Amino acid sequence: YTILSKVHSDRNVYPSAGVLFVHVLEREYFKGEFPPYPKTGEISNDPITFNTNLMGYPDRPGWLRYIQRTPYSDGVLYGSPTVENVGKPTIIEITAYNRRTFETARHNLIINIMSAEDFPLPYQAEFFIRNMNVEEMLASEVLGDFLGAVKNVWQPERLNAINITSALDRGGRVPLPINDMKEGVYVMVGADVPFSSCLREVENPQNQLRCSQEMEPVITCDKKFRAQFHIDWCKISLVDNTKQVSTFQEVIRGEGILPDGGEYKPPSDSLKSRDYYSDFLITLAVPSAVALVLFLILAYIMCCRREGVEKRNMQTPDIQLVHHSAIQKSTKELRDMSKNREIAWPLSTLPVFHPVTGEIVPALHADSYDNTSMPLMQTQQ
């Protein structure tokens, strides 16, 4: 179902088009390319990362992906080759970086894509497994267990793993680091027989309703996967290529489809100079002139047409002006009187007994004391 290989210098591999290809970059192999650990008796566990690219280009081919979780885990190249690359050798440059010594080691991987028989398989199903990460699913024993469970449910003569895609590449979100949550992975498999009744149960109206309500559908064969794989049956995709007609043969040009304009012809190098003076006038001069006119009109209304206090007084009745003037004069007079008043302290605030000897102290009558005011407390003899 899959091709597993270890890293060697200038190694040739022969994957099949439309079949999942997996290539493991083992750290143990590259440890021999770097100097030994400086301390004798200690096991070398240097952090090693890998960089993979197509020879002569900065990135890999579109069908080939690469993943490595940490510098202390192996890297994995995986993907599904396409028919367009059949017969064309693809040279992948693999560069290993030792993060302790900053040394590098380079190897070449030559991928010779072969054409597969009966490709593509007409019936394809894509499963979404929620409790797996992509590197866990790429392990040969885990992928073999999943294909075995699918084969028991589907009962095909030929069953191949076509592609594996991380949920993060489909727009999924990074899971929270709690409860050992997984990001999820999509696994596409192909077979040569129609889908079984168990896989067709997802298309039932009852299960479609449960999926629309975010409830888990009822699938009879789910127990064959539940022990190891938690499948989201609402996200399963069933594709029957035998009923699909090539879209390239039925394209009817009409609204929304641009006509074929032939090859792109770039403009000539001899371009005429363009005068931007009119554009400047339209963009800056005209709005500035309109703003200036509005400013002058507003200034004339605010400054040159003020009626003033005199006109207000002329329109006000005389009796109202007299009352207003009398109120102002009375208020001013009261304020002046309050500033000049001098009133002695009342007798109640004066001491009656001496604070030390306790003798009776007669009330003090200053010259400024107002005899007409009534004290709060009569003087005691």
Short mmCIF file of C-alpha atoms in Angstrom, two decimals:
data_model
loop_
_atom_site.label_atom_id
_atom_site.label_comp_id
_atom_site.label_asym_id
_atom_site.label_seq_id
_atom_site.Cartn_x
_atom_site.Cartn_y
_atom_site.Cartn_z
CA TYR A 1 0.00 0.00 0.00
CA THR A 2 2.87 2.39 0.66
CA ILE A 3 6.58 2.68 0.02
CA LEU A 4 8.78 3.02 3.10
CA SER A 5 12.50 3.66 2.71
CA LYS A 6 15.42 4.90 4.75
CA VAL A 7 17.74 7.71 3.81
CA HIS A 8 20.84 6.85 1.83
CA SER A 9 23.16 8.94 -0.28
CA ASP A 10 21.80 9.34 -3.83
CA ARG A 11 19.10 6.76 -3.32
CA ASN A 12 16.63 5.85 -6.07
CA VAL A 13 13.03 5.14 -5.14
CA TYR A 14 10.20 4.06 -7.44
CA PRO A 15 6.75 5.18 -6.22
CA SER A 16 3.60 4.63 -8.25
CA ALA A 17 1.36 7.41 -9.48
CA GLY A 18 -1.76 7.72 -7.40
CA VAL A 19 -0.37 5.64 -4.52
CA LEU A 20 0.77 7.13 -1.23
CA PHE A 21 4.54 7.58 -1.04
CA VAL A 22 6.33 7.84 2.32
CA HIS A 23 10.05 8.42 2.83
CA VAL A 24 11.51 8.54 6.35
CA LEU A 25 14.52 10.73 7.16
CA GLU A 26 16.10 8.97 10.12
CA ARG A 27 18.27 10.94 12.51
CA GLU A 28 20.32 7.89 13.43
CA TYR A 29 21.70 7.68 9.90
CA PHE A 30 22.85 11.30 9.85
CA LYS A 31 24.52 11.09 13.24
CA GLY A 32 27.42 9.32 11.56
CA GLU A 33 27.90 12.29 9.25
CA PHE A 34 28.74 14.63 12.14
CA PRO A 35 31.69 14.62 14.59
CA PRO A 36 31.39 12.46 17.72
CA TYR A 37 30.12 13.83 20.99
CA PRO A 38 32.83 15.83 22.83
CA LYS A 39 32.45 13.97 26.14
CA THR A 40 33.47 10.34 26.12
CA GLY A 41 31.04 7.87 27.57
CA GLU A 42 27.96 10.00 26.82
CA ILE A 43 25.46 9.16 24.12
CA SER A 44 25.15 11.76 21.38
CA ASN A 45 21.64 13.14 21.01
CA ASP A 46 22.18 16.24 18.91
CA PRO A 47 19.13 18.12 17.62
CA ILE A 48 18.95 17.60 13.85
CA THR A 49 16.59 19.31 11.42
CA PHE A 50 16.14 18.72 7.70
CA ASN A 51 15.57 20.94 4.70
CA THR A 52 14.18 19.41 1.52
CA ASN A 53 13.88 21.04 -1.90
CA LEU A 54 13.76 20.16 -5.56
CA MET A 55 17.19 20.45 -7.14
CA GLY A 56 17.58 23.91 -8.58
CA TYR A 57 14.47 25.24 -6.82
CA PRO A 58 13.82 26.58 -3.32
CA ASP A 59 10.83 24.34 -2.54
CA ARG A 60 9.54 20.83 -3.11
CA PRO A 61 7.13 19.70 -5.85
CA GLY A 62 3.49 20.46 -5.25
CA TRP A 63 2.53 16.86 -4.50
CA LEU A 64 5.31 16.27 -1.95
CA ARG A 65 5.01 17.37 1.70
CA TYR A 66 7.43 17.27 4.61
CA ILE A 67 6.89 17.18 8.37
CA GLN A 68 9.12 17.02 11.44
CA ARG A 69 7.64 17.83 14.82
CA THR A 70 10.82 18.39 16.86
CA PRO A 71 14.58 18.36 16.18
CA TYR A 72 14.71 15.08 18.14
CA SER A 73 12.24 13.22 15.90
CA ASP A 74 12.60 11.80 12.41
CA GLY A 75 11.46 13.75 9.36
CA VAL A 76 8.97 12.34 6.87
CA LEU A 77 8.47 13.07 3.17
CA TYR A 78 5.03 12.01 1.98
CA GLY A 79 2.58 12.65 -0.81
CA SER A 80 0.75 11.20 -3.78
CA PRO A 81 2.60 11.45 -7.13
CA THR A 82 0.64 12.63 -10.13
CA VAL A 83 0.37 11.18 -13.63
CA GLU A 84 2.01 14.27 -15.16
CA ASN A 85 5.32 13.35 -13.51
CA VAL A 86 5.42 9.75 -14.71
CA GLY A 87 8.76 8.92 -16.34
CA LYS A 88 10.42 12.15 -15.17
CA PRO A 89 13.03 11.64 -12.43
CA THR A 90 12.60 14.09 -9.56
CA ILE A 91 15.78 14.85 -7.59
CA ILE A 92 15.15 16.02 -4.02
CA GLU A 93 18.07 17.59 -2.13
CA ILE A 94 18.03 16.64 1.56
CA THR A 95 20.14 18.84 3.84
CA ALA A 96 20.57 17.85 7.50
CA TYR A 97 21.50 20.55 10.04
CA ASN A 98 23.17 19.72 13.34
CA ARG A 99 21.86 22.36 15.73
CA ARG A 100 24.69 21.74 18.21
CA THR A 101 27.71 22.05 15.90
CA PHE A 102 25.95 23.96 13.04
CA GLU A 103 27.34 21.48 10.51
CA THR A 104 25.41 20.19 7.51
CA ALA A 105 25.23 17.00 5.48
CA ARG A 106 23.57 16.71 2.08
CA HIS A 107 22.10 13.73 0.25
CA ASN A 108 20.08 13.35 -2.93
CA LEU A 109 16.87 11.38 -3.26
CA ILE A 110 15.96 10.44 -6.85
CA ILE A 111 12.22 9.75 -7.21
CA ASN A 112 11.27 7.81 -10.34
CA ILE A 113 7.48 7.86 -10.61
CA MET A 114 6.05 4.78 -12.25
CA SER A 115 2.62 4.38 -13.83
CA ALA A 116 0.23 2.21 -11.81
CA GLU A 117 -2.11 -0.35 -13.32
CA ASP A 118 -5.81 0.51 -13.38
CA PHE A 119 -5.12 4.07 -12.32
CA PRO A 120 -7.01 5.84 -11.03
CA LEU A 121 -9.12 3.54 -8.90
CA PRO A 122 -12.74 4.46 -9.70
CA TYR A 123 -14.15 4.45 -6.14
CA GLN A 124 -12.50 6.75 -3.65
CA ALA A 125 -13.43 7.46 -0.04
CA GLU A 126 -11.88 10.06 2.23
CA PHE A 127 -12.06 9.59 6.00
CA PHE A 128 -11.39 12.17 8.71
CA ILE A 129 -9.69 10.63 11.75
CA ARG A 130 -9.91 12.90 14.79
CA ASN A 131 -7.53 11.15 17.19
CA MET A 132 -4.46 11.02 14.94
CA ASN A 133 -1.72 13.38 13.78
CA VAL A 134 -0.29 13.08 10.31
CA GLU A 135 3.07 11.67 11.42
CA GLU A 136 1.33 9.05 13.54
CA MET A 137 -0.85 8.01 10.63
CA LEU A 138 2.14 7.74 8.30
CA ALA A 139 3.63 4.93 10.38
CA SER A 140 3.42 1.68 8.45
CA GLU A 141 1.78 -0.32 11.23
CA VAL A 142 -0.89 2.32 11.96
CA LEU A 143 -1.71 2.83 8.28
CA GLY A 144 -1.82 -0.93 7.80
CA ASP A 145 -4.31 -1.31 10.65
CA PHE A 146 -6.54 1.38 9.17
CA LEU A 147 -6.47 -0.14 5.69
CA GLY A 148 -7.26 -3.52 7.21
CA ALA A 149 -10.33 -2.10 8.96
CA VAL A 150 -11.47 -0.41 5.74
CA LYS A 151 -10.99 -3.64 3.82
CA ASN A 152 -13.15 -5.57 6.28
CA VAL A 153 -15.93 -3.01 5.83
CA TRP A 154 -15.59 -2.49 2.07
CA GLN A 155 -14.46 -5.96 0.90
CA PRO A 156 -12.60 -4.80 -2.27
CA GLU A 157 -10.16 -6.77 -4.39
CA ARG A 158 -7.70 -3.88 -4.59
CA LEU A 159 -7.35 -1.20 -1.92
CA ASN A 160 -4.71 1.53 -1.97
CA ALA A 161 -3.95 4.52 0.21
CA ILE A 162 -4.06 7.47 -2.19
CA ASN A 163 -3.21 10.45 -0.01
CA ILE A 164 -2.91 11.67 3.58
CA THR A 165 -3.49 15.31 4.50
CA SER A 166 -3.26 17.04 7.85
CA ALA A 167 -6.37 18.89 9.03
CA LEU A 168 -4.23 22.02 9.39
CA ASP A 169 -3.70 22.01 5.61
CA ARG A 170 -7.49 22.01 5.16
CA GLY A 171 -8.05 25.12 7.27
CA GLY A 172 -8.25 23.38 10.64
CA ARG A 173 -7.17 25.08 13.85
CA VAL A 174 -4.26 24.08 16.06
CA PRO A 175 -5.69 22.07 19.00
CA LEU A 176 -5.25 23.14 22.59
CA PRO A 177 -2.40 21.39 24.46
CA ILE A 178 -4.78 19.68 26.87
CA ASN A 179 -5.98 16.10 27.17
CA ASP A 180 -3.51 15.05 24.48
CA MET A 181 -5.73 16.51 21.74
CA LYS A 182 -4.85 15.74 18.11
CA GLU A 183 -5.11 17.95 15.05
CA GLY A 184 -6.80 15.26 12.93
CA VAL A 185 -5.90 13.81 9.56
CA TYR A 186 -7.68 13.10 6.26
CA VAL A 187 -6.98 9.71 4.68
CA MET A 188 -8.10 9.00 1.11
CA VAL A 189 -8.32 5.39 -0.05
CA GLY A 190 -9.33 3.93 -3.40
CA ALA A 191 -10.88 0.61 -4.36
CA ASP A 192 -12.10 -1.18 -7.47
CA VAL A 193 -15.58 -2.14 -6.21
CA PRO A 194 -18.60 0.07 -5.37
CA PHE A 195 -19.08 1.38 -1.86
CA SER A 196 -20.49 -0.96 0.72
CA SER A 197 -23.87 -0.46 2.39
CA CYS A 198 -22.13 0.57 5.61
CA LEU A 199 -20.37 3.48 3.94
CA ARG A 200 -23.62 4.47 2.20
CA GLU A 201 -25.36 4.82 5.56
CA VAL A 202 -23.94 8.33 5.87
CA GLU A 203 -26.17 9.43 2.98
CA ASN A 204 -29.37 8.45 4.80
CA PRO A 205 -31.73 11.37 5.55
CA GLN A 206 -31.70 10.53 9.26
CA ASN A 207 -27.91 10.70 9.44
CA GLN A 208 -27.83 13.83 7.32
CA LEU A 209 -30.24 15.46 9.77
CA ARG A 210 -28.12 14.40 12.72
CA CYS A 211 -25.03 15.82 11.04
CA SER A 212 -26.81 19.14 10.40
CA GLN A 213 -27.62 19.26 14.13
CA GLU A 214 -23.97 18.52 15.00
CA MET A 215 -24.88 15.08 16.33
CA GLU A 216 -22.99 11.89 15.65
CA PRO A 217 -24.67 9.71 12.99
CA VAL A 218 -25.55 6.08 13.57
CA ILE A 219 -23.16 3.86 11.56
CA THR A 220 -23.28 0.10 12.02
CA CYS A 221 -19.64 -0.52 11.10
CA ASP A 222 -18.23 2.22 13.34
CA LYS A 223 -17.36 -0.35 16.01
CA LYS A 224 -14.73 -1.86 13.69
CA PHE A 225 -12.84 1.45 13.77
CA ARG A 226 -13.68 2.72 17.25
CA ALA A 227 -11.08 0.62 19.03
CA GLN A 228 -8.20 2.54 17.43
CA PHE A 229 -9.60 5.23 15.13
CA HIS A 230 -12.25 7.84 15.91
CA ILE A 231 -13.81 8.70 12.55
CA ASP A 232 -15.97 11.76 11.96
CA TRP A 233 -18.59 10.20 9.72
CA CYS A 234 -20.16 13.57 8.94
CA LYS A 235 -16.98 14.54 7.06
CA ILE A 236 -16.62 11.38 4.98
CA SER A 237 -16.46 11.96 1.24
CA LEU A 238 -17.48 9.29 -1.30
CA VAL A 239 -16.47 9.86 -4.94
CA ASP A 240 -17.59 7.60 -7.77
CA ASN A 241 -15.45 8.39 -10.81
CA THR A 242 -17.42 6.02 -13.03
CA LYS A 243 -20.39 8.41 -13.00
CA GLN A 244 -18.43 11.58 -13.48
CA VAL A 245 -17.83 12.99 -16.94
CA SER A 246 -14.73 14.98 -17.67
CA THR A 247 -15.46 18.66 -17.20
CA PHE A 248 -13.06 19.60 -19.98
CA GLN A 249 -15.33 17.99 -22.60
CA GLU A 250 -18.53 19.71 -21.48
CA VAL A 251 -17.35 23.29 -21.06
CA ILE A 252 -19.91 25.59 -22.66
CA ARG A 253 -18.65 29.09 -22.98
CA GLY A 254 -21.08 31.73 -21.87
CA GLU A 255 -21.45 34.23 -19.10
CA GLY A 256 -18.63 34.05 -16.57
CA ILE A 257 -16.15 32.30 -18.88
CA LEU A 258 -13.60 34.50 -20.58
CA PRO A 259 -12.75 33.80 -24.20
CA ASP A 260 -9.36 32.47 -25.09
CA GLY A 261 -7.16 35.46 -25.84
CA GLY A 262 -4.14 33.50 -26.97
CA GLU A 263 -0.66 34.08 -25.67
CA TYR A 264 0.10 37.04 -23.45
CA LYS A 265 1.71 39.93 -25.30
CA PRO A 266 3.44 42.38 -22.98
CA PRO A 267 3.42 46.09 -23.92
CA SER A 268 6.32 47.45 -25.91
CA ASP A 269 9.27 49.14 -24.23
CA SER A 270 8.72 52.41 -26.12
CA LEU A 271 5.85 53.91 -24.14
CA LYS A 272 4.66 57.46 -24.72
CA SER A 273 5.00 59.99 -21.93
CA ARG A 274 1.77 61.04 -20.30
CA ASP A 275 0.81 64.50 -19.06
CA TYR A 276 -0.61 64.42 -15.55
CA TYR A 277 -1.39 68.16 -15.32
CA SER A 278 -5.10 67.69 -16.03
CA ASP A 279 -5.24 64.86 -13.49
CA PHE A 280 -3.64 67.19 -10.93
CA LEU A 281 -6.23 69.88 -11.55
CA ILE A 282 -9.12 67.48 -11.24
CA THR A 283 -7.73 65.77 -8.15
CA LEU A 284 -6.37 68.71 -6.09
CA ALA A 285 -7.18 72.08 -7.60
CA VAL A 286 -10.93 71.67 -8.05
CA PRO A 287 -11.62 70.34 -4.51
CA SER A 288 -9.37 73.06 -3.04
CA ALA A 289 -11.26 75.80 -4.91
CA VAL A 290 -14.63 74.49 -3.76
CA ALA A 291 -13.37 74.33 -0.15
CA LEU A 292 -12.09 77.93 -0.35
CA VAL A 293 -15.44 79.24 -1.64
CA LEU A 294 -17.30 77.48 1.15
CA PHE A 295 -14.86 78.92 3.71
CA LEU A 296 -15.43 82.48 2.44
CA ILE A 297 -19.21 82.10 2.54
CA LEU A 298 -19.08 80.80 6.10
CA ALA A 299 -16.72 83.61 7.19
CA TYR A 300 -19.06 86.25 5.72
CA ILE A 301 -22.06 84.77 7.53
CA MET A 302 -20.25 84.48 10.87
CA CYS A 303 -18.31 87.75 10.89
CA CYS A 304 -19.93 90.29 8.57
CA ARG A 305 -23.60 89.77 9.44
CA ARG A 306 -23.50 90.01 13.23
CA GLU A 307 -26.46 92.00 14.59
CA GLY A 308 -24.75 93.04 17.84
CA VAL A 309 -25.88 94.20 21.28
CA GLU A 310 -27.41 97.46 20.10
CA LYS A 311 -29.97 95.77 17.90
CA ARG A 312 -30.81 93.38 20.73
CA ASN A 313 -31.44 96.32 23.12
CA MET A 314 -33.55 98.08 20.52
CA GLN A 315 -35.84 95.08 20.17
CA THR A 316 -36.15 94.62 23.97
CA PRO A 317 -38.99 96.49 25.82
CA ASP A 318 -37.91 99.44 28.00
CA ILE A 319 -39.55 98.12 31.14
CA GLN A 320 -37.58 94.87 30.83
CA LEU A 321 -34.31 96.78 30.48
CA VAL A 322 -35.16 98.88 33.57
CA HIS A 323 -35.91 95.76 35.60
CA HIS A 324 -32.68 94.14 34.45
CA SER A 325 -30.67 97.25 35.33
CA ALA A 326 -32.32 97.53 38.78
CA ILE A 327 -31.54 93.89 39.55
CA GLN A 328 -27.90 94.37 38.59
CA LYS A 329 -27.57 97.50 40.77
CA SER A 330 -29.21 95.81 43.78
CA THR A 331 -26.98 92.77 43.45
CA LYS A 332 -23.86 94.92 43.28
CA GLU A 333 -24.97 96.97 46.32
CA LEU A 334 -25.58 93.84 48.41
CA ARG A 335 -22.18 92.47 47.51
CA ASP A 336 -20.48 95.72 48.53
CA MET A 337 -22.34 95.78 51.87
CA SER A 338 -21.37 92.14 52.60
CA LYS A 339 -17.71 92.97 52.11
CA ASN A 340 -17.78 95.96 54.57
CA ARG A 341 -19.85 94.56 57.46
CA GLU A 342 -18.13 94.16 60.87
CA ILE A 343 -20.10 92.24 63.51
CA ALA A 344 -18.66 91.22 66.92
CA TRP A 345 -18.64 87.66 68.09
CA PRO A 346 -21.83 86.70 70.00
CA LEU A 347 -21.61 86.30 73.77
CA SER A 348 -22.28 82.60 73.52
CA THR A 349 -18.88 82.10 71.92
CA LEU A 350 -17.00 83.99 74.69
CA PRO A 351 -15.60 82.07 77.70
CA VAL A 352 -17.70 82.33 80.95
CA PHE A 353 -15.20 80.65 83.30
CA HIS A 354 -11.43 81.03 83.48
CA PRO A 355 -9.84 77.98 81.89
CA VAL A 356 -7.20 77.69 84.70
CA THR A 357 -8.65 79.08 87.94
CA GLY A 358 -12.29 78.42 87.18
CA GLU A 359 -13.35 81.90 88.25
CA ILE A 360 -16.30 83.64 86.63
CA VAL A 361 -15.16 85.92 83.83
CA PRO A 362 -17.33 88.90 83.02
CA ALA A 363 -18.51 89.32 79.50
CA LEU A 364 -16.34 91.49 77.30
CA HIS A 365 -18.08 94.35 75.59
CA ALA A 366 -15.84 95.76 72.95
CA ASP A 367 -16.45 99.11 71.42
CA SER A 368 -17.18 97.49 68.11
CA TYR A 369 -19.85 95.31 69.67
CA ASP A 370 -23.30 95.93 68.28
CA ASN A 371 -25.63 96.55 71.26
CA THR A 372 -28.65 96.16 69.13
CA SER A 373 -27.96 92.49 68.44
CA MET A 374 -29.36 89.96 70.90
CA PRO A 375 -26.74 87.52 72.31
CA LEU A 376 -27.46 83.84 72.33
CA MET A 377 -26.64 83.52 76.05
CA GLN A 378 -27.14 86.14 78.78
CA THR A 379 -24.14 87.15 80.89
CA GLN A 380 -24.13 85.44 84.29
CA GLN A 381 -23.15 87.44 87.41
#
